């Protein structure tokens, strides 16, 4: 190799670094940085009025799953924490599932309309994003609360004698999250179905597949990337949801997001809040790996 | 209905849309396709070939009329309950499945045991010579290979009727010729009824047992390639199948009189009165001026085509004709432009058309 080529190669390498510097900078300071701070804080001691004291401690991490008896100092499982974790995972899974059940036919209908109709429908799907999440959630609150629209209407019709107790329950949280996250499921599903070659349905139907088999064997495996993307887009924010459980779940039906907020606020236990945040991240990462593994295995068999 | 008909369409009609935008895609088509036959539907674009095929496959319901399979009415049966498979023009292979699983799809949906599926898939792949490609995905194959996978996939469940909608139109000429003879061989070996759609008249003539010529939603003529070529029922069929000279004539008593009073003998049973007569270019013979031919003419233009030349000439009576001049059999070059020549027609080759 000549000296000139050598110099060229070195210049190329330097240019590559220079060009990727902005992205690296953002990644370091916007993503890795805060995470690192969280990780460090989770190993410190809480200060009396919030903040942290720079003294190493694993108490926060122990405290995520165990609680210490204030009298005899023995440890037992922190039932309250586990209940919150379990509720978060459960509600997020159910929400993801139902947004898919509702979102798939919706996306299908949109994708199979004429181009003009399709643009109009897609536009309608994005309209909720124009309004602040907080306001939308309060709107749902207004509809489902005991003296809300739904109950007033049903009472007026005489369908029920007493108001339905929907508000401040897990069900209310599920309802709110399904409404809020539905567009995040519909849009990637639409993109996948839009690319789907409808002629394959006829081919499968011609080869003796029943309607159900056409869906199961041809449509679902081919639009799988859209299902995966939609599920991830719904599941992750649902798991960390804060506003919806706060307004529709009341104080009792907390999710991880509310619980973390509590530690940084009234709880004055920043290390525990930090440890819980990191734990949430780990749960999401593990769930993702599992999910992608399972769905890709299914498609290679199917 | 004869017992040996695989498919029969009775007065089938298909109208797409309603009101002023309605399109009559098929207009009262009746056709009977025999068991084990290689039947070709031939016609220009938009004449309703695909529509008829889709009605046989079960993708379209006729607006009126019936479809029968082995004498049984299947007009309302869905595609998955018809022992009829289709080779789609776009192939429509499942992109997420390997070649093997594509070919086995039909058998799998029929709930056949794995051992039987494996064996039949092997055989179907061997039939189209794709055994080594079994584990590839369709996107990793060339166009011709994909075409053969589509064929194997449609054949693997052993359908009673195979429908092929212009399966060769996406292939280049050489591959098309190859696939034509391969299709013919397969049809011979398997004895399955093939219904083949094309708008290529040469393909139709070389491959088919019988041809149905369609135009604007109607079936104009059904017959063997020879019948259709030599005895077209009307001007459209004669024009669509091969090149033809059309001359207005007055027919009476087995003689057609064309411009300039030239009398040409025709079939004694030909319809009388003012009609068009048709003569194929290869039946127009160009002779030396002094050979004593009944007609005389002047060469207007000669186009060289390799083995033969196309010669446009004007008869002394004023009629224009195209002749095919075969260099090797007639000996030497086609006569030059402006040359005076004698012209005769091959006896029995002149056809009087009904309309
Ligand atoms: N789904 C449909 N809706 C409305 N009109 C249709 C539909 N399908 C076909 N047509 C019309 O019906 C007529 C026949 O169409 P068809 O597809 O059967 O033609 P074809 O003979 O297969 O033509 P090609 O050789 O171009 O494939 C055409 O005029 C076409 O425009
Ligand atoms: Mg067609």
XYZ file of C-alpha atoms and ligand atoms in Angstrom:
689
model
C 0.000 0.000 0.000
C 1.376 3.373 -0.980
C 1.729 6.246 1.446
C -0.944 8.153 -0.442
C -3.510 5.388 -0.063
C -2.551 5.119 3.560
C -3.220 8.799 4.078
C -6.527 8.536 2.244
C -7.654 5.682 4.508
C -6.722 7.672 7.605
C -8.601 10.704 6.332
C -11.662 8.510 5.625
C -11.590 7.164 9.149
C -11.299 10.646 10.598
C -14.185 11.894 8.444
C -16.356 9.006 9.590
C -15.766 9.983 13.188
C -16.358 13.639 12.515
C -19.601 12.921 10.717
C -20.969 10.674 13.427
C -19.858 12.996 16.238
C -23.189 14.848 16.615
C -25.122 11.585 16.888
C -22.614 10.192 19.364
C -22.797 13.389 21.373
C -26.590 13.232 21.604
C -26.543 9.528 22.451
C -24.014 10.046 25.198
C -25.592 13.032 26.870
C -29.268 12.454 26.186
C -29.538 8.698 26.611
C -26.540 7.182 28.354
C -25.927 10.189 30.649
C -29.271 10.298 32.482
C -29.250 6.516 32.749
C -25.850 6.620 34.330
C -26.998 9.245 36.823
C -29.990 7.025 37.691
C -27.747 4.045 38.176
C -25.384 5.993 40.429
C -28.218 7.511 42.483
C -29.739 4.077 43.043
C -26.630 3.127 45.032
C -26.659 6.202 47.306
C -28.440 7.071 50.569
C -31.604 9.209 50.614
C -31.324 12.707 52.069
C -33.778 13.905 54.703
C -35.499 16.425 52.437
C -35.147 14.561 49.119
C -31.992 14.556 47.022
C -29.207 12.132 47.909
C -26.354 11.819 50.352
C -23.119 10.651 48.749
C -22.790 7.481 50.780
C -22.818 4.037 49.157
C -25.812 1.863 50.004
C -27.704 -1.045 48.484
C -30.794 -0.295 50.549
C -32.678 1.107 47.589
C -32.171 -2.040 45.542
C -33.134 -4.290 48.437
C -36.130 -2.039 48.991
C -37.492 -2.563 45.498
C -38.665 -6.060 46.385
C -38.176 -6.428 50.169
C -39.400 -4.295 53.034
C -37.618 -3.966 56.356
C -39.669 -4.252 59.545
C -39.073 -0.990 61.451
C -39.192 -2.764 64.841
C -37.157 -5.981 64.552
C -35.258 -5.220 61.340
C -36.294 -8.460 59.585
C -37.005 -8.477 55.838
C -40.167 -9.636 54.150
C -41.431 -9.412 50.562
C -42.690 -5.926 49.810
C -46.224 -6.937 48.849
C -47.289 -3.416 47.979
C -44.404 -2.990 45.522
C -44.992 -6.348 43.901
C -48.701 -5.589 43.549
C -47.850 -2.369 41.745
C -45.363 -4.120 39.452
C -47.789 -6.878 38.695
C -50.632 -4.450 38.022
C -48.435 -2.442 35.659
C -47.326 -5.465 33.659
C -50.808 -6.957 33.606
C -52.554 -3.742 32.554
C -49.914 -3.043 29.898
C -50.234 -6.536 28.434
C -54.016 -6.375 28.382
C -53.877 -2.899 26.863
C -51.458 -4.079 24.175
C -53.662 -7.054 23.402
C -56.852 -5.018 23.162
C -55.314 -2.243 21.100
C -54.292 -5.033 18.697
C -57.766 -6.600 18.684
C -59.356 -3.236 17.946
C -56.457 -1.838 15.915
C -56.038 -4.680 13.427
C -59.532 -4.496 11.891
C -59.288 -0.700 11.985
C -55.963 -0.685 10.151
C -57.263 -3.290 7.700
C -60.335 -1.249 6.878
C -58.242 1.890 6.353
C -55.675 0.104 4.186
C -58.327 -1.388 1.910
C -60.197 1.861 1.187
C -59.730 4.073 -1.863
C -56.710 6.411 -1.655
C -58.810 9.487 -0.831
C -60.841 7.744 1.838
C -57.652 6.325 3.296
C -56.039 9.734 3.689
C -59.158 11.018 5.422
C -59.314 8.044 7.809
C -55.615 8.244 8.672
C -56.116 11.914 9.405
C -58.964 11.066 11.782
C -56.756 8.533 13.564
C -54.168 11.221 14.307
C -56.653 13.842 15.530
C -56.454 12.784 19.216
C -52.753 13.729 19.178
C -53.779 17.353 18.709
C -55.107 17.522 22.223
C -52.968 17.295 25.306
C -52.917 13.869 26.924
C -53.960 15.328 30.264
C -57.058 16.918 28.791
C -58.029 13.783 26.915
C -57.679 11.749 30.076
C -59.815 14.194 32.046
C -62.384 13.917 29.268
C -62.565 10.181 29.837
C -62.812 10.854 33.529
C -65.830 13.058 32.812
C -67.448 10.311 30.807
C -66.994 7.393 33.162
C -67.130 8.992 36.629
C -70.097 8.160 38.849
C -72.070 11.277 37.880
C -70.521 11.306 34.400
C -72.066 11.164 30.940
C -72.194 7.392 30.715
C -73.884 6.830 34.045
C -76.307 9.723 33.626
C -77.290 8.385 30.254
C -77.736 4.794 31.399
C -79.662 5.887 34.486
C -81.869 8.069 32.321
C -82.580 5.143 29.998
C -83.316 2.984 33.002
C -80.760 0.344 32.011
C -79.228 0.603 35.480
C -80.534 1.706 38.895
C -77.233 2.652 40.471
C -74.236 4.293 38.765
C -71.621 1.872 37.439
C -68.484 2.159 39.549
C -65.974 2.317 36.708
C -63.785 5.250 37.686
C -60.786 4.653 39.990
C -60.415 0.981 39.102
C -57.965 -1.098 37.105
C -60.652 -1.318 34.459
C -60.791 2.459 34.166
C -57.013 2.577 33.734
C -57.175 -0.142 31.082
C -59.964 1.717 29.277
C -58.026 4.980 29.317
C -54.768 3.424 28.154
C -56.464 1.494 25.348
C -57.988 4.742 24.116
C -54.775 6.720 24.437
C -52.457 4.148 22.825
C -54.746 2.857 20.061
C -53.292 5.140 17.345
C -49.795 3.875 18.169
C -51.018 0.381 17.288
C -53.060 1.355 14.243
C -50.357 3.324 12.430
C -47.644 0.633 12.215
C -50.287 -1.998 11.462
C -51.594 0.185 8.667
C -48.094 0.555 7.231
C -47.627 -3.227 7.230
C -51.063 -4.032 5.801
C -50.639 -1.361 3.158
C -47.575 -3.215 1.879
C -49.371 -6.561 2.003
C -50.130 -8.030 -1.429
C -53.872 -8.743 -1.340
C -53.496 -11.235 -4.172
C -51.912 -13.632 -1.688
C -55.304 -13.969 -0.025
C -56.802 -15.282 -3.224
C -53.828 -17.593 -3.706
C -54.292 -19.070 -0.225
C -58.040 -19.284 -0.635
C -57.504 -21.058 -3.963
C -55.206 -23.552 -2.200
C -57.982 -24.735 0.120
C -57.318 -22.412 3.070
C -60.384 -21.431 5.091
C -60.889 -17.785 6.025
C -59.350 -18.385 9.422
C -56.349 -20.171 7.888
C -55.830 -17.324 5.435
C -55.596 -14.956 8.394
C -53.468 -17.243 10.538
C -51.132 -18.674 7.888
C -50.714 -15.844 5.424
C -51.853 -12.427 6.634
C -50.599 -12.432 10.233
C -47.117 -13.850 9.489
C -46.571 -11.348 6.680
C -47.730 -8.265 8.613
C -45.800 -9.440 11.691
C -43.297 -6.526 11.597
C -46.245 -4.158 11.991
C -47.650 -6.175 14.882
C -44.269 -6.217 16.616
C -43.749 -2.487 16.112
C -47.262 -1.625 17.272
C -47.008 -3.843 20.349
C -43.699 -2.287 21.350
C -45.012 1.219 20.790
C -48.001 0.478 23.038
C -46.453 -1.753 25.672
C -43.483 0.425 26.620
C -45.300 3.699 27.285
C -48.166 1.767 28.901
C -45.777 0.166 31.359
C -44.401 3.543 32.362
C -47.766 5.338 32.171
C -48.209 8.139 34.679
C -51.063 10.451 33.729
C -53.708 7.839 32.955
C -53.447 5.765 36.153
C -53.169 8.967 38.154
C -56.412 10.446 36.824
C -58.449 7.325 36.164
C -56.991 4.968 38.762
C -57.128 7.352 41.692
C -54.605 7.071 44.475
C -55.046 3.360 45.102
C -54.528 1.887 41.628
C -50.971 3.049 41.142
C -48.705 1.864 38.358
C -44.901 1.869 38.360
C -44.793 5.376 36.912
C -46.831 6.793 39.790
C -44.864 4.845 42.324
C -41.570 6.179 40.987
C -42.929 9.714 41.036
C -43.978 9.160 44.633
C -40.390 8.334 45.646
C -39.071 11.561 44.159
C -41.926 13.559 45.682
C -43.626 12.829 48.980
C -41.603 9.661 49.588
C -38.308 11.589 49.610
C -36.461 8.450 48.636
C -34.579 9.334 45.461
C -32.372 6.215 45.478
C -35.436 3.958 45.613
C -37.039 5.947 42.778
C -33.828 5.621 40.770
C -33.593 1.877 41.451
C -37.238 1.419 40.409
C -36.622 3.346 37.187
C -33.653 1.173 36.298
C -35.696 -1.916 37.145
C -38.484 -0.742 34.848
C -35.964 -0.370 32.067
C -34.687 -3.897 32.664
C -38.222 -5.318 32.625
C -38.907 -3.599 29.322
C -35.641 -4.821 27.809
C -36.219 -8.406 28.906
C -39.830 -8.344 27.722
C -38.707 -7.015 24.337
C -36.080 -9.673 23.831
C -38.578 -12.372 24.748
C -41.243 -10.953 22.519
C -39.068 -10.587 19.456
C -37.635 -14.082 19.980
C -41.048 -15.707 20.259
C -42.599 -13.931 17.313
C -39.655 -14.576 15.013
C -39.579 -18.254 15.929
C -43.260 -18.504 15.124
C -42.829 -17.018 11.708
C -40.000 -19.340 10.714
C -42.164 -22.330 11.614
C -45.344 -20.979 10.167
C -74.174 -31.787 -20.923
C -71.760 -34.535 -21.901
C -70.352 -36.735 -19.171
C -66.773 -36.016 -20.207
C -66.928 -32.275 -19.595
C -64.679 -31.113 -16.766
C -65.952 -27.538 -16.709
C -69.045 -26.078 -18.191
C -70.202 -22.484 -18.168
C -73.870 -21.959 -18.961
C -75.014 -18.560 -20.208
C -72.575 -16.954 -17.811
C -72.723 -13.224 -17.523
C -70.671 -10.875 -15.404
C -71.373 -7.212 -14.901
C -69.016 -5.138 -12.740
C -70.489 -2.118 -11.022
C -73.970 -0.728 -11.389
C -75.804 2.068 -13.167
C -74.035 4.117 -15.812
C -70.599 2.811 -14.798
C -71.516 -0.849 -15.233
C -69.036 -2.869 -17.296
C -70.240 -6.026 -18.995
C -67.126 -8.186 -18.677
C -68.783 -11.402 -19.851
C -71.848 -11.460 -22.022
C -73.740 -14.750 -22.040
C -70.787 -17.107 -22.417
C -71.490 -20.823 -22.766
C -68.591 -23.191 -23.051
C -67.828 -26.832 -22.319
C -64.263 -27.883 -21.583
C -63.497 -31.576 -21.861
C -61.666 -33.664 -19.290
C -57.918 -33.828 -19.867
C -57.971 -31.183 -22.528
C -55.528 -28.301 -23.020
C -57.974 -25.491 -23.592
C -56.864 -21.954 -24.367
C -58.848 -18.770 -23.978
C -57.517 -16.301 -26.498
C -58.472 -12.693 -26.990
C -57.317 -9.113 -26.811
C -56.801 -7.245 -23.549
C -59.981 -6.546 -21.619
C -62.123 -9.121 -23.451
C -63.024 -10.985 -20.246
C -60.559 -13.904 -20.172
C -59.471 -13.310 -16.590
C -63.074 -12.759 -15.537
C -64.120 -16.138 -16.936
C -61.149 -17.825 -15.278
C -61.910 -16.165 -11.939
C -65.480 -17.356 -12.153
C -64.278 -20.917 -12.672
C -61.860 -20.553 -9.732
C -64.611 -19.101 -7.554
C -63.265 -15.574 -7.026
C -66.193 -14.001 -8.861
C -69.849 -14.910 -8.724
C -71.579 -14.746 -12.100
C -74.266 -12.087 -12.395
C -76.280 -14.706 -14.253
C -75.728 -18.272 -15.410
C -74.010 -21.262 -13.903
C -70.604 -22.914 -13.598
C -70.485 -26.707 -13.508
C -67.648 -29.019 -12.526
C -68.059 -32.608 -13.683
C -71.740 -31.848 -14.171
C -72.165 -30.555 -10.616
C -73.287 -26.968 -10.080
C -70.488 -25.126 -8.243
C -71.667 -21.587 -8.983
C -71.868 -20.690 -5.285
C -69.013 -22.817 -3.910
C -66.107 -20.787 -2.449
C -62.632 -21.274 -4.011
C -61.335 -23.408 -1.141
C -64.055 -25.986 -1.787
C -63.330 -26.340 -5.511
C -60.779 -28.916 -6.723
C -59.498 -26.242 -9.079
C -56.132 -24.515 -8.689
C -54.775 -21.394 -10.303
C -51.350 -20.346 -11.528
C -51.549 -16.586 -11.128
C -50.056 -14.168 -13.587
C -48.260 -12.465 -10.699
C -47.314 -15.912 -9.279
C -48.563 -14.761 -5.826
C -46.021 -16.920 -3.988
C -46.063 -16.624 -0.198
C -42.966 -14.534 0.587
C -42.672 -15.760 4.185
C -42.548 -19.449 3.267
C -39.799 -21.511 1.670
C -40.315 -23.012 -1.761
C -41.059 -26.348 -0.100
C -43.727 -24.895 2.165
C -45.214 -22.895 -0.679
C -45.632 -26.052 -2.713
C -46.977 -27.963 0.303
C -49.445 -25.230 1.276
C -52.473 -26.669 -0.483
C -51.940 -30.173 0.901
C -51.356 -28.752 4.371
C -54.630 -26.834 4.218
C -56.371 -30.015 3.102
C -55.080 -31.578 6.330
C -53.015 -34.298 4.664
C -50.502 -36.206 6.823
C -46.935 -34.878 6.847
C -45.487 -37.947 5.115
C -47.867 -37.581 2.198
C -47.158 -33.852 1.948
C -43.388 -34.434 1.894
C -43.671 -37.044 -0.792
C -46.007 -35.044 -3.025
C -43.964 -31.860 -2.612
C -40.816 -33.750 -3.619
C -42.580 -35.065 -6.677
C -44.030 -31.703 -7.672
C -40.628 -30.038 -7.297
C -38.958 -32.761 -9.325
C -41.604 -32.308 -11.994
C -40.672 -28.656 -12.471
C -36.960 -29.444 -11.898
C -36.559 -27.352 -8.775
C -35.533 -30.027 -6.262
C -32.359 -28.199 -5.185
C -34.193 -24.910 -4.575
C -36.621 -26.351 -2.021
C -35.264 -24.455 0.968
C -34.970 -21.046 -0.638
C -37.431 -18.223 -0.199
C -39.305 -17.088 -3.332
C -37.393 -13.785 -3.398
C -34.168 -15.736 -3.912
C -35.380 -17.158 -7.222
C -35.344 -15.863 -10.785
C -38.592 -15.041 -12.561
C -38.656 -18.329 -14.429
C -37.969 -20.299 -11.267
C -40.733 -18.475 -9.417
C -43.036 -19.282 -12.275
C -42.217 -22.972 -11.898
C -42.778 -22.833 -8.142
C -46.208 -21.341 -8.810
C -46.879 -24.215 -11.189
C -45.668 -26.848 -8.715
C -47.730 -25.260 -5.946
C -50.882 -25.421 -8.042
C -50.189 -28.996 -9.166
C -49.165 -30.524 -5.823
C -52.720 -30.999 -4.476
C -53.621 -32.836 -7.743
C -56.498 -30.567 -8.790
C -58.999 -31.731 -11.374
C -58.630 -28.519 -13.331
C -55.635 -26.201 -13.528
C -56.237 -22.573 -14.464
C -53.325 -20.599 -15.897
C -53.733 -16.847 -16.356
C -51.046 -15.676 -18.776
C -48.413 -17.501 -16.748
C -45.699 -16.988 -19.331
C -46.190 -13.336 -20.182
C -43.508 -12.111 -17.765
C -40.804 -14.393 -19.186
C -38.371 -13.633 -21.963
C -38.805 -15.328 -25.309
C -36.359 -18.197 -24.794
C -37.669 -19.087 -21.346
C -41.214 -18.772 -22.614
C -40.574 -21.319 -25.357
C -39.018 -23.646 -22.799
C -41.935 -23.295 -20.403
C -44.411 -23.813 -23.220
C -43.060 -27.245 -23.994
C -42.661 -28.016 -20.284
C -46.318 -27.151 -19.660
C -47.379 -29.266 -22.588
C -45.300 -32.200 -21.290
C -46.748 -31.883 -17.773
C -50.279 -31.717 -19.045
C -49.654 -34.852 -21.080
C -48.112 -36.735 -18.149
C -50.720 -35.755 -15.573
C -53.827 -35.811 -17.721
C -55.201 -32.798 -15.841
C -57.537 -30.387 -17.613
C -55.644 -27.163 -18.332
C -57.437 -23.904 -19.002
C -54.836 -21.502 -20.276
C -55.281 -17.801 -20.875
C -53.174 -15.868 -23.323
C -53.399 -13.028 -25.770
C -50.525 -14.465 -27.800
C -52.048 -16.232 -30.785
C -48.892 -18.158 -31.623
C -48.742 -19.551 -28.075
C -52.394 -20.559 -28.361
C -51.905 -22.279 -31.704
C -48.861 -24.296 -30.689
C -50.058 -25.469 -27.279
C -53.776 -26.056 -27.361
C -56.049 -28.976 -28.083
C -58.812 -26.455 -28.526
C -59.016 -22.678 -28.497
C -61.860 -20.363 -27.522
C -61.523 -16.947 -29.129
C -63.079 -14.109 -27.154
C -63.820 -10.498 -27.917
C -65.595 -7.854 -25.826
C -67.049 -10.335 -23.354
C -68.273 -12.779 -25.981
C -67.039 -16.167 -27.064
C -66.766 -15.976 -30.839
C -65.470 -19.381 -31.842
C -64.354 -22.623 -30.256
C -62.321 -25.146 -32.185
C -59.001 -26.860 -32.755
C -56.096 -24.584 -33.713
C -56.383 -25.863 -37.292
C -60.109 -25.145 -37.486
C -59.702 -21.692 -36.038
C -56.816 -20.858 -38.329
C -58.245 -22.280 -41.514
C -61.938 -21.633 -40.952
C -62.378 -18.504 -38.849
C -66.071 -17.735 -38.391
C -65.714 -14.009 -38.801
C -63.428 -11.193 -39.639
C -62.365 -10.606 -36.014
C -61.159 -14.183 -35.530
C -59.412 -14.259 -38.898
C -57.682 -10.978 -38.133
C -56.718 -11.902 -34.564
C -55.244 -15.284 -35.473
C -52.394 -14.683 -37.855
C -52.245 -12.237 -40.717
C -55.040 -12.196 -43.251
C -56.009 -10.406 -46.452
C -59.617 -9.244 -46.508
C -61.263 -8.528 -49.847
C -64.860 -7.423 -50.436
C -66.547 -9.805 -52.893
C -69.839 -10.794 -54.429
C -70.386 -14.507 -53.897
C -72.693 -16.646 -55.963
C -72.664 -20.283 -57.035
C -69.247 -21.153 -55.654
C -67.532 -18.148 -57.203
C -66.445 -14.947 -55.473
C -66.014 -11.926 -57.696
C -63.634 -9.250 -56.409
C -62.662 -5.795 -57.655
C -61.768 -5.758 -61.312
C -64.148 -8.630 -62.039
C -61.664 -11.302 -61.024
C -63.496 -14.561 -60.284
C -62.159 -16.803 -57.520
C -63.536 -20.277 -56.886
C -64.717 -20.809 -53.275
C -66.366 -23.587 -51.281
C -69.699 -24.508 -52.894
C -71.528 -24.234 -49.554
C -70.363 -20.650 -48.950
C -72.974 -18.022 -48.105
C -74.222 -16.072 -51.097
C -74.305 -12.319 -51.583
C -71.978 -9.482 -50.621
C -69.329 -10.826 -48.218
C -65.752 -10.440 -47.226
C -63.351 -13.124 -48.362
C -60.193 -13.957 -46.421
C -56.926 -15.343 -47.720
C -53.783 -15.957 -45.675
C -50.537 -14.408 -47.008
C -48.884 -17.819 -47.283
C -51.662 -18.897 -49.659
C -50.971 -16.075 -52.059
C -48.477 -17.262 -54.630
C -46.326 -14.928 -56.664
C -45.432 -16.308 -60.059
C -43.447 -15.023 -63.016
C -45.469 -12.725 -65.227
C -45.482 -15.232 -68.071
C -46.567 -18.283 -65.998
C -50.190 -17.945 -67.145
C -51.640 -17.068 -63.735
C -55.305 -16.007 -63.515
C -54.452 -12.715 -61.787
C -51.819 -10.097 -62.387
C -50.415 -7.463 -60.112
C -47.617 -5.018 -59.305
C -45.221 -5.306 -56.343
C -45.674 -2.291 -54.041
C -43.195 -3.114 -51.296
C -41.026 -6.008 -50.095
C -39.958 -6.532 -46.493
C -37.283 -9.067 -45.762
C -37.861 -11.298 -42.684
C -35.060 -13.866 -42.787
C -36.582 -17.100 -44.040
C -39.277 -15.270 -45.970
C -40.301 -11.886 -47.256
C -43.575 -10.038 -46.862
C -44.662 -8.648 -50.173
C -47.367 -6.021 -50.556
C -48.839 -6.024 -54.011
C -51.712 -4.441 -55.910
C -53.846 -6.606 -58.155
C -54.684 -5.200 -61.531
C -58.319 -4.892 -60.409
C -57.279 -2.485 -57.642
C -57.288 -4.806 -54.588
C -54.312 -4.708 -52.187
C -52.827 -7.989 -50.920
C -50.035 -9.174 -48.670
C -48.165 -12.306 -49.740
C -45.487 -14.331 -48.041
C -42.669 -15.125 -50.397
C -40.511 -17.986 -49.236
C -37.038 -17.419 -50.545
C -35.841 -21.020 -50.303
C -38.837 -22.842 -51.822
C -39.694 -20.286 -54.499
C -36.011 -19.906 -55.319
C -34.073 -16.686 -55.271
C -35.023 -13.201 -54.168
C -38.509 -11.750 -53.981
C -39.269 -9.667 -57.081
C -38.290 -5.977 -56.800
C -40.711 -3.106 -56.209
C -42.615 -2.167 -59.319
C -42.225 -5.595 -60.937
C -45.213 -7.003 -62.819
C -46.072 -10.500 -61.576
C -48.684 -13.225 -61.856
C -50.724 -14.104 -58.745
C -52.636 -17.240 -57.779
C -54.323 -18.499 -54.602
C -53.815 -21.981 -53.161
C -56.959 -23.903 -54.142
C -59.421 -24.217 -51.237
C -57.635 -21.590 -49.144
C -60.075 -18.774 -49.806
C -62.615 -18.411 -47.016
C -65.940 -16.593 -47.264
C -66.719 -14.899 -43.939
C -70.218 -14.550 -42.495
C -69.650 -10.950 -41.477
N -63.043 -5.641 -10.509
C -63.453 -5.020 -11.621
N -64.247 -3.946 -11.547
C -64.695 -3.320 -12.667
N -64.386 -3.716 -13.906
C -63.592 -4.786 -14.054
C -63.088 -5.492 -12.922
N -62.336 -6.525 -13.365
C -62.370 -6.446 -14.719
N -63.123 -5.409 -15.125
C -63.421 -5.055 -16.524
O -63.943 -6.184 -17.166
C -63.418 -6.316 -18.480
C -62.765 -7.681 -18.650
O -61.622 -7.743 -17.820
P -60.666 -9.002 -17.753
O -59.709 -8.768 -16.649
O -61.483 -10.233 -17.697
O -59.927 -8.897 -19.140
P -58.788 -9.836 -19.748
O -59.361 -10.441 -20.976
O -58.256 -10.745 -18.745
O -57.703 -8.768 -20.179
P -56.080 -8.862 -20.106
O -55.644 -9.629 -21.300
O -55.692 -7.414 -20.213
O -55.731 -9.471 -18.812
C -62.480 -5.156 -18.667
O -63.175 -4.156 -19.388
C -62.172 -4.681 -17.287
O -61.953 -3.300 -17.263
Mg -56.371 -10.913 -17.682
